[in-house]
Amino acid sequence: MNYEFFMKVALDEAEIARDEGEVPIGAVIVRNDEIIAKAHNEIEKTNNQLKHAEMIAIENASNALKDWRFNNLDIYVTIEPCLMCMGAILLHRFKRLIYGAPNKITGAFSGPCNIANIDSDKIKTIIINGILEEKALNLIKGFFDKLRS
C-alpha cells in the first residue's frame, strides 16, 4: 500500500480548505489504488457543522458507487476523525482508516471521548495512524497560529 501517496492527496485537499478559510482537513477515499472521492472541510462556506471532509467524501463516494457498503474501500484523513466522522466510517464499513495526526480535542481516539475501549472484535475497520503526521500537524498548527495572530 502506498499510504503516503494518498495522504499527500488528502493534504492537498486540506490546503484547499485552508486557502478557503476552512480548518485544513482533507479526506480521500480509495479503492484498489484508484481515487473514488476526495473532499475538504466546507463548514464555514456552508454554515453547516456536518460538512467535515470525511462526511463530504463519503457522500460523494456513495453517489459515485451507488452503494453505502465500503468493505473494500480505504479512507485517508489528514487529522484523526471526530466521533461523528468515525461513526460514519464504521457505519459505511470501510476496510481501512488511515489518518495523519492525532486530534486531542475532538478525536475519536485521542480526544476525551476515546472509543479505543470498544471491543475491537466489533470494529472491522483497520486503523492506521501517523502517516505524514508532521506535515498534517504543521498544516493545522500553521492555520490556527495565523488565525490567532
PDB file of C-alpha atoms in Angstrom:
ATOM      1  CA  MET A   1       0.000   0.000   0.000  1.00  0.00           C
ATOM      2  CA  ASN A   2       1.231   3.456  -0.863  1.00  0.00           C
ATOM      3  CA  TYR A   3      -0.174   5.248   2.169  1.00  0.00           C
ATOM      4  CA  GLU A   4       1.973   8.343   1.691  1.00  0.00           C
ATOM      5  CA  PHE A   5       0.819   8.944  -1.894  1.00  0.00           C
ATOM      6  CA  PHE A   6      -2.866   9.074  -0.952  1.00  0.00           C
ATOM      7  CA  MET A   7      -2.171  11.016   2.240  1.00  0.00           C
ATOM      8  CA  LYS A   8      -0.456  13.649   0.067  1.00  0.00           C
ATOM      9  CA  VAL A   9      -3.679  13.912  -1.959  1.00  0.00           C
ATOM     10  CA  ALA A  10      -5.597  14.382   1.302  1.00  0.00           C
ATOM     11  CA  LEU A  11      -3.084  17.042   2.355  1.00  0.00           C
ATOM     12  CA  ASP A  12      -3.648  18.810  -0.987  1.00  0.00           C
ATOM     13  CA  GLU A  13      -7.366  18.879  -0.144  1.00  0.00           C
ATOM     14  CA  ALA A  14      -6.545  20.247   3.312  1.00  0.00           C
ATOM     15  CA  GLU A  15      -4.527  23.042   1.690  1.00  0.00           C
ATOM     16  CA  ILE A  16      -7.542  23.936  -0.453  1.00  0.00           C
ATOM     17  CA  ALA A  17      -9.613  24.139   2.731  1.00  0.00           C
ATOM     18  CA  ARG A  18      -7.001  26.387   4.359  1.00  0.00           C
ATOM     19  CA  ASP A  19      -6.963  28.670   1.318  1.00  0.00           C
ATOM     20  CA  GLU A  20     -10.756  28.940   1.560  1.00  0.00           C
ATOM     21  CA  GLY A  21     -10.611  29.888   5.252  1.00  0.00           C
ATOM     22  CA  GLU A  22     -11.667  26.445   6.459  1.00  0.00           C
ATOM     23  CA  VAL A  23      -9.941  24.314   9.069  1.00  0.00           C
ATOM     24  CA  PRO A  24      -7.430  22.446   6.886  1.00  0.00           C
ATOM     25  CA  ILE A  25      -8.613  18.862   6.882  1.00  0.00           C
ATOM     26  CA  GLY A  26      -8.783  16.705   3.769  1.00  0.00           C
ATOM     27  CA  ALA A  27     -10.116  13.237   3.031  1.00  0.00           C
ATOM     28  CA  VAL A  28      -9.647  10.811   0.149  1.00  0.00           C
ATOM     29  CA  ILE A  29     -11.498   7.553  -0.499  1.00  0.00           C
ATOM     30  CA  VAL A  30      -9.614   4.890  -2.428  1.00  0.00           C
ATOM     31  CA  ARG A  31     -10.407   1.510  -3.969  1.00  0.00           C
ATOM     32  CA  ASN A  32      -7.596  -0.599  -5.441  1.00  0.00           C
ATOM     33  CA  ASP A  33      -5.276   2.414  -5.749  1.00  0.00           C
ATOM     34  CA  GLU A  34      -7.971   4.449  -7.529  1.00  0.00           C
ATOM     35  CA  ILE A  35      -9.373   7.619  -6.004  1.00  0.00           C
ATOM     36  CA  ILE A  36     -13.157   7.350  -5.767  1.00  0.00           C
ATOM     37  CA  ALA A  37     -13.793  10.640  -3.948  1.00  0.00           C
ATOM     38  CA  LYS A  38     -11.946  13.443  -2.214  1.00  0.00           C
ATOM     39  CA  ALA A  39     -13.055  16.437  -0.201  1.00  0.00           C
ATOM     40  CA  HIS A  40     -12.081  19.074   2.312  1.00  0.00           C
ATOM     41  CA  ASN A  41     -13.886  20.870   5.110  1.00  0.00           C
ATOM     42  CA  GLU A  42     -16.687  23.194   3.989  1.00  0.00           C
ATOM     43  CA  ILE A  43     -18.119  24.178   7.351  1.00  0.00           C
ATOM     44  CA  GLU A  44     -17.611  27.941   7.035  1.00  0.00           C
ATOM     45  CA  LYS A  45     -18.723  28.020   3.409  1.00  0.00           C
ATOM     46  CA  THR A  46     -21.978  26.163   4.139  1.00  0.00           C
ATOM     47  CA  ASN A  47     -22.564  27.230   7.761  1.00  0.00           C
ATOM     48  CA  ASN A  48     -23.053  23.546   8.456  1.00  0.00           C
ATOM     49  CA  GLN A  49     -21.024  21.667  11.064  1.00  0.00           C
ATOM     50  CA  LEU A  50     -21.826  18.385   9.265  1.00  0.00           C
ATOM     51  CA  LYS A  51     -19.668  19.375   6.283  1.00  0.00           C
ATOM     52  CA  HIS A  52     -16.489  17.751   7.525  1.00  0.00           C
ATOM     53  CA  ALA A  53     -14.106  16.470   4.848  1.00  0.00           C
ATOM     54  CA  GLU A  54     -14.885  12.850   5.730  1.00  0.00           C
ATOM     55  CA  MET A  55     -18.655  13.320   5.524  1.00  0.00           C
ATOM     56  CA  ILE A  56     -18.473  15.065   2.143  1.00  0.00           C
ATOM     57  CA  ALA A  57     -16.101  12.433   0.732  1.00  0.00           C
ATOM     58  CA  ILE A  58     -18.366   9.634   1.986  1.00  0.00           C
ATOM     59  CA  GLU A  59     -21.412  11.235   0.371  1.00  0.00           C
ATOM     60  CA  ASN A  60     -19.535  11.716  -2.913  1.00  0.00           C
ATOM     61  CA  ALA A  61     -18.321   8.102  -2.887  1.00  0.00           C
ATOM     62  CA  SER A  62     -21.823   6.807  -2.118  1.00  0.00           C
ATOM     63  CA  ASN A  63     -23.198   8.785  -5.049  1.00  0.00           C
ATOM     64  CA  ALA A  64     -20.435   7.622  -7.385  1.00  0.00           C
ATOM     65  CA  LEU A  65     -20.706   3.952  -6.410  1.00  0.00           C
ATOM     66  CA  LYS A  66     -24.484   3.868  -5.844  1.00  0.00           C
ATOM     67  CA  ASP A  67     -23.779   1.968  -2.635  1.00  0.00           C
ATOM     68  CA  TRP A  68     -23.134   2.628   1.045  1.00  0.00           C
ATOM     69  CA  ARG A  69     -21.160  -0.525   1.785  1.00  0.00           C
ATOM     70  CA  PHE A  70     -17.485   0.343   1.568  1.00  0.00           C
ATOM     71  CA  ASN A  71     -15.988  -3.001   2.615  1.00  0.00           C
ATOM     72  CA  ASN A  72     -13.210  -2.738   0.021  1.00  0.00           C
ATOM     73  CA  LEU A  73     -12.516   0.969   0.368  1.00  0.00           C
ATOM     74  CA  ASP A  74      -9.936   2.900   2.356  1.00  0.00           C
ATOM     75  CA  ILE A  75     -10.391   6.420   3.685  1.00  0.00           C
ATOM     76  CA  TYR A  76      -7.411   8.723   4.219  1.00  0.00           C
ATOM     77  CA  VAL A  77      -7.856  11.699   6.521  1.00  0.00           C
ATOM     78  CA  THR A  78      -5.219  14.256   7.424  1.00  0.00           C
ATOM     79  CA  ILE A  79      -6.357  14.548  11.053  1.00  0.00           C
ATOM     80  CA  GLU A  80      -7.875  11.878  13.304  1.00  0.00           C
ATOM     81  CA  PRO A  81     -11.651  11.814  12.734  1.00  0.00           C
ATOM     82  CA  CYS A  82     -14.060  13.183  15.308  1.00  0.00           C
ATOM     83  CA  LEU A  83     -16.732  10.963  16.826  1.00  0.00           C
ATOM     84  CA  MET A  84     -19.310  11.923  14.183  1.00  0.00           C
ATOM     85  CA  CYS A  85     -16.997  11.088  11.292  1.00  0.00           C
ATOM     86  CA  MET A  86     -15.694   7.935  12.968  1.00  0.00           C
ATOM     87  CA  GLY A  87     -19.293   6.794  13.385  1.00  0.00           C
ATOM     88  CA  ALA A  88     -19.907   7.341   9.666  1.00  0.00           C
ATOM     89  CA  ILE A  89     -16.680   5.493   8.800  1.00  0.00           C
ATOM     90  CA  LEU A  90     -17.733   2.495  10.888  1.00  0.00           C
ATOM     91  CA  LEU A  91     -21.321   2.517   9.590  1.00  0.00           C
ATOM     92  CA  HIS A  92     -20.081   2.511   5.993  1.00  0.00           C
ATOM     93  CA  ARG A  93     -17.852  -0.476   6.783  1.00  0.00           C
ATOM     94  CA  PHE A  94     -14.589   0.882   5.422  1.00  0.00           C
ATOM     95  CA  LYS A  95     -11.804  -1.649   5.125  1.00  0.00           C
ATOM     96  CA  ARG A  96      -9.202   0.805   6.452  1.00  0.00           C
ATOM     97  CA  LEU A  97      -8.984   4.237   8.017  1.00  0.00           C
ATOM     98  CA  ILE A  98      -5.591   5.837   7.511  1.00  0.00           C
ATOM     99  CA  TYR A  99      -5.004   9.168   9.214  1.00  0.00           C
ATOM    100  CA  GLY A 100      -2.118  11.540   9.702  1.00  0.00           C
ATOM    101  CA  ALA A 101      -2.105  13.364  13.016  1.00  0.00           C
ATOM    102  CA  PRO A 102      -3.973  12.873  16.286  1.00  0.00           C
ATOM    103  CA  ASN A 103      -6.694  15.289  17.366  1.00  0.00           C
ATOM    104  CA  LYS A 104      -6.506  15.644  21.135  1.00  0.00           C
ATOM    105  CA  ILE A 105      -9.521  17.959  21.269  1.00  0.00           C
ATOM    106  CA  THR A 106     -12.235  16.069  19.360  1.00  0.00           C
ATOM    107  CA  GLY A 107     -10.506  12.944  18.035  1.00  0.00           C
ATOM    108  CA  ALA A 108     -12.337   9.648  18.330  1.00  0.00           C
ATOM    109  CA  PHE A 109      -9.232   8.018  19.839  1.00  0.00           C
ATOM    110  CA  SER A 110      -7.016  10.794  21.231  1.00  0.00           C
ATOM    111  CA  GLY A 111      -9.781  13.088  22.458  1.00  0.00           C
ATOM    112  CA  PRO A 112     -11.709  12.961  25.731  1.00  0.00           C
ATOM    113  CA  CYS A 113     -14.391  10.617  24.299  1.00  0.00           C
ATOM    114  CA  ASN A 114     -11.871   7.903  23.381  1.00  0.00           C
ATOM    115  CA  ILE A 115     -13.593   4.969  21.652  1.00  0.00           C
ATOM    116  CA  ALA A 116     -10.469   2.800  21.774  1.00  0.00           C
ATOM    117  CA  ASN A 117     -12.023   0.877  24.653  1.00  0.00           C
ATOM    118  CA  ILE A 118     -14.728  -0.538  22.392  1.00  0.00           C
ATOM    119  CA  ASP A 119     -14.441  -4.287  21.907  1.00  0.00           C
ATOM    120  CA  SER A 120     -12.080  -4.498  18.936  1.00  0.00           C
ATOM    121  CA  ASP A 121     -13.825  -7.657  17.723  1.00  0.00           C
ATOM    122  CA  LYS A 122     -16.816  -5.477  16.878  1.00  0.00           C
ATOM    123  CA  ILE A 123     -14.786  -2.972  14.814  1.00  0.00           C
ATOM    124  CA  LYS A 124     -13.874  -4.425  11.441  1.00  0.00           C
ATOM    125  CA  THR A 125     -12.178  -1.290  10.101  1.00  0.00           C
ATOM    126  CA  ILE A 126      -8.383  -1.466  10.285  1.00  0.00           C
ATOM    127  CA  ILE A 127      -6.976   1.767  11.718  1.00  0.00           C
ATOM    128  CA  ILE A 128      -3.536   3.045  10.724  1.00  0.00           C
ATOM    129  CA  ASN A 129      -2.233   6.344  12.055  1.00  0.00           C
ATOM    130  CA  GLY A 130       0.825   8.556  11.851  1.00  0.00           C
ATOM    131  CA  ILE A 131       1.086   8.726   8.045  1.00  0.00           C
ATOM    132  CA  LEU A 132       2.778  12.062   7.198  1.00  0.00           C
ATOM    133  CA  GLU A 133       1.863  13.125  10.722  1.00  0.00           C
ATOM    134  CA  GLU A 134       4.320  16.019  10.890  1.00  0.00           C
ATOM    135  CA  LYS A 135       3.032  17.564   7.636  1.00  0.00           C
ATOM    136  CA  ALA A 136      -0.570  17.283   8.813  1.00  0.00           C
ATOM    137  CA  LEU A 137       0.282  18.810  12.196  1.00  0.00           C
ATOM    138  CA  ASN A 138       2.258  21.654  10.634  1.00  0.00           C
ATOM    139  CA  LEU A 139      -0.612  22.479   8.288  1.00  0.00           C
ATOM    140  CA  ILE A 140      -3.244  22.681  11.003  1.00  0.00           C
ATOM    141  CA  LYS A 141      -0.917  24.362  13.521  1.00  0.00           C
ATOM    142  CA  GLY A 142       0.043  26.984  10.924  1.00  0.00           C
ATOM    143  CA  PHE A 143      -3.626  27.666  10.209  1.00  0.00           C
ATOM    144  CA  PHE A 144      -4.504  28.255  13.864  1.00  0.00           C
ATOM    145  CA  ASP A 145      -1.324  30.206  14.581  1.00  0.00           C
ATOM    146  CA  LYS A 146      -2.192  32.599  11.727  1.00  0.00           C
ATOM    147  CA  LEU A 147      -5.837  32.797  12.811  1.00  0.00           C
ATOM    148  CA  ARG A 148      -4.853  33.749  16.364  1.00  0.00           C
ATOM    149  CA  SER A 149      -2.131  36.260  15.438  1.00  0.00           C
TER     150      SER A 149
END
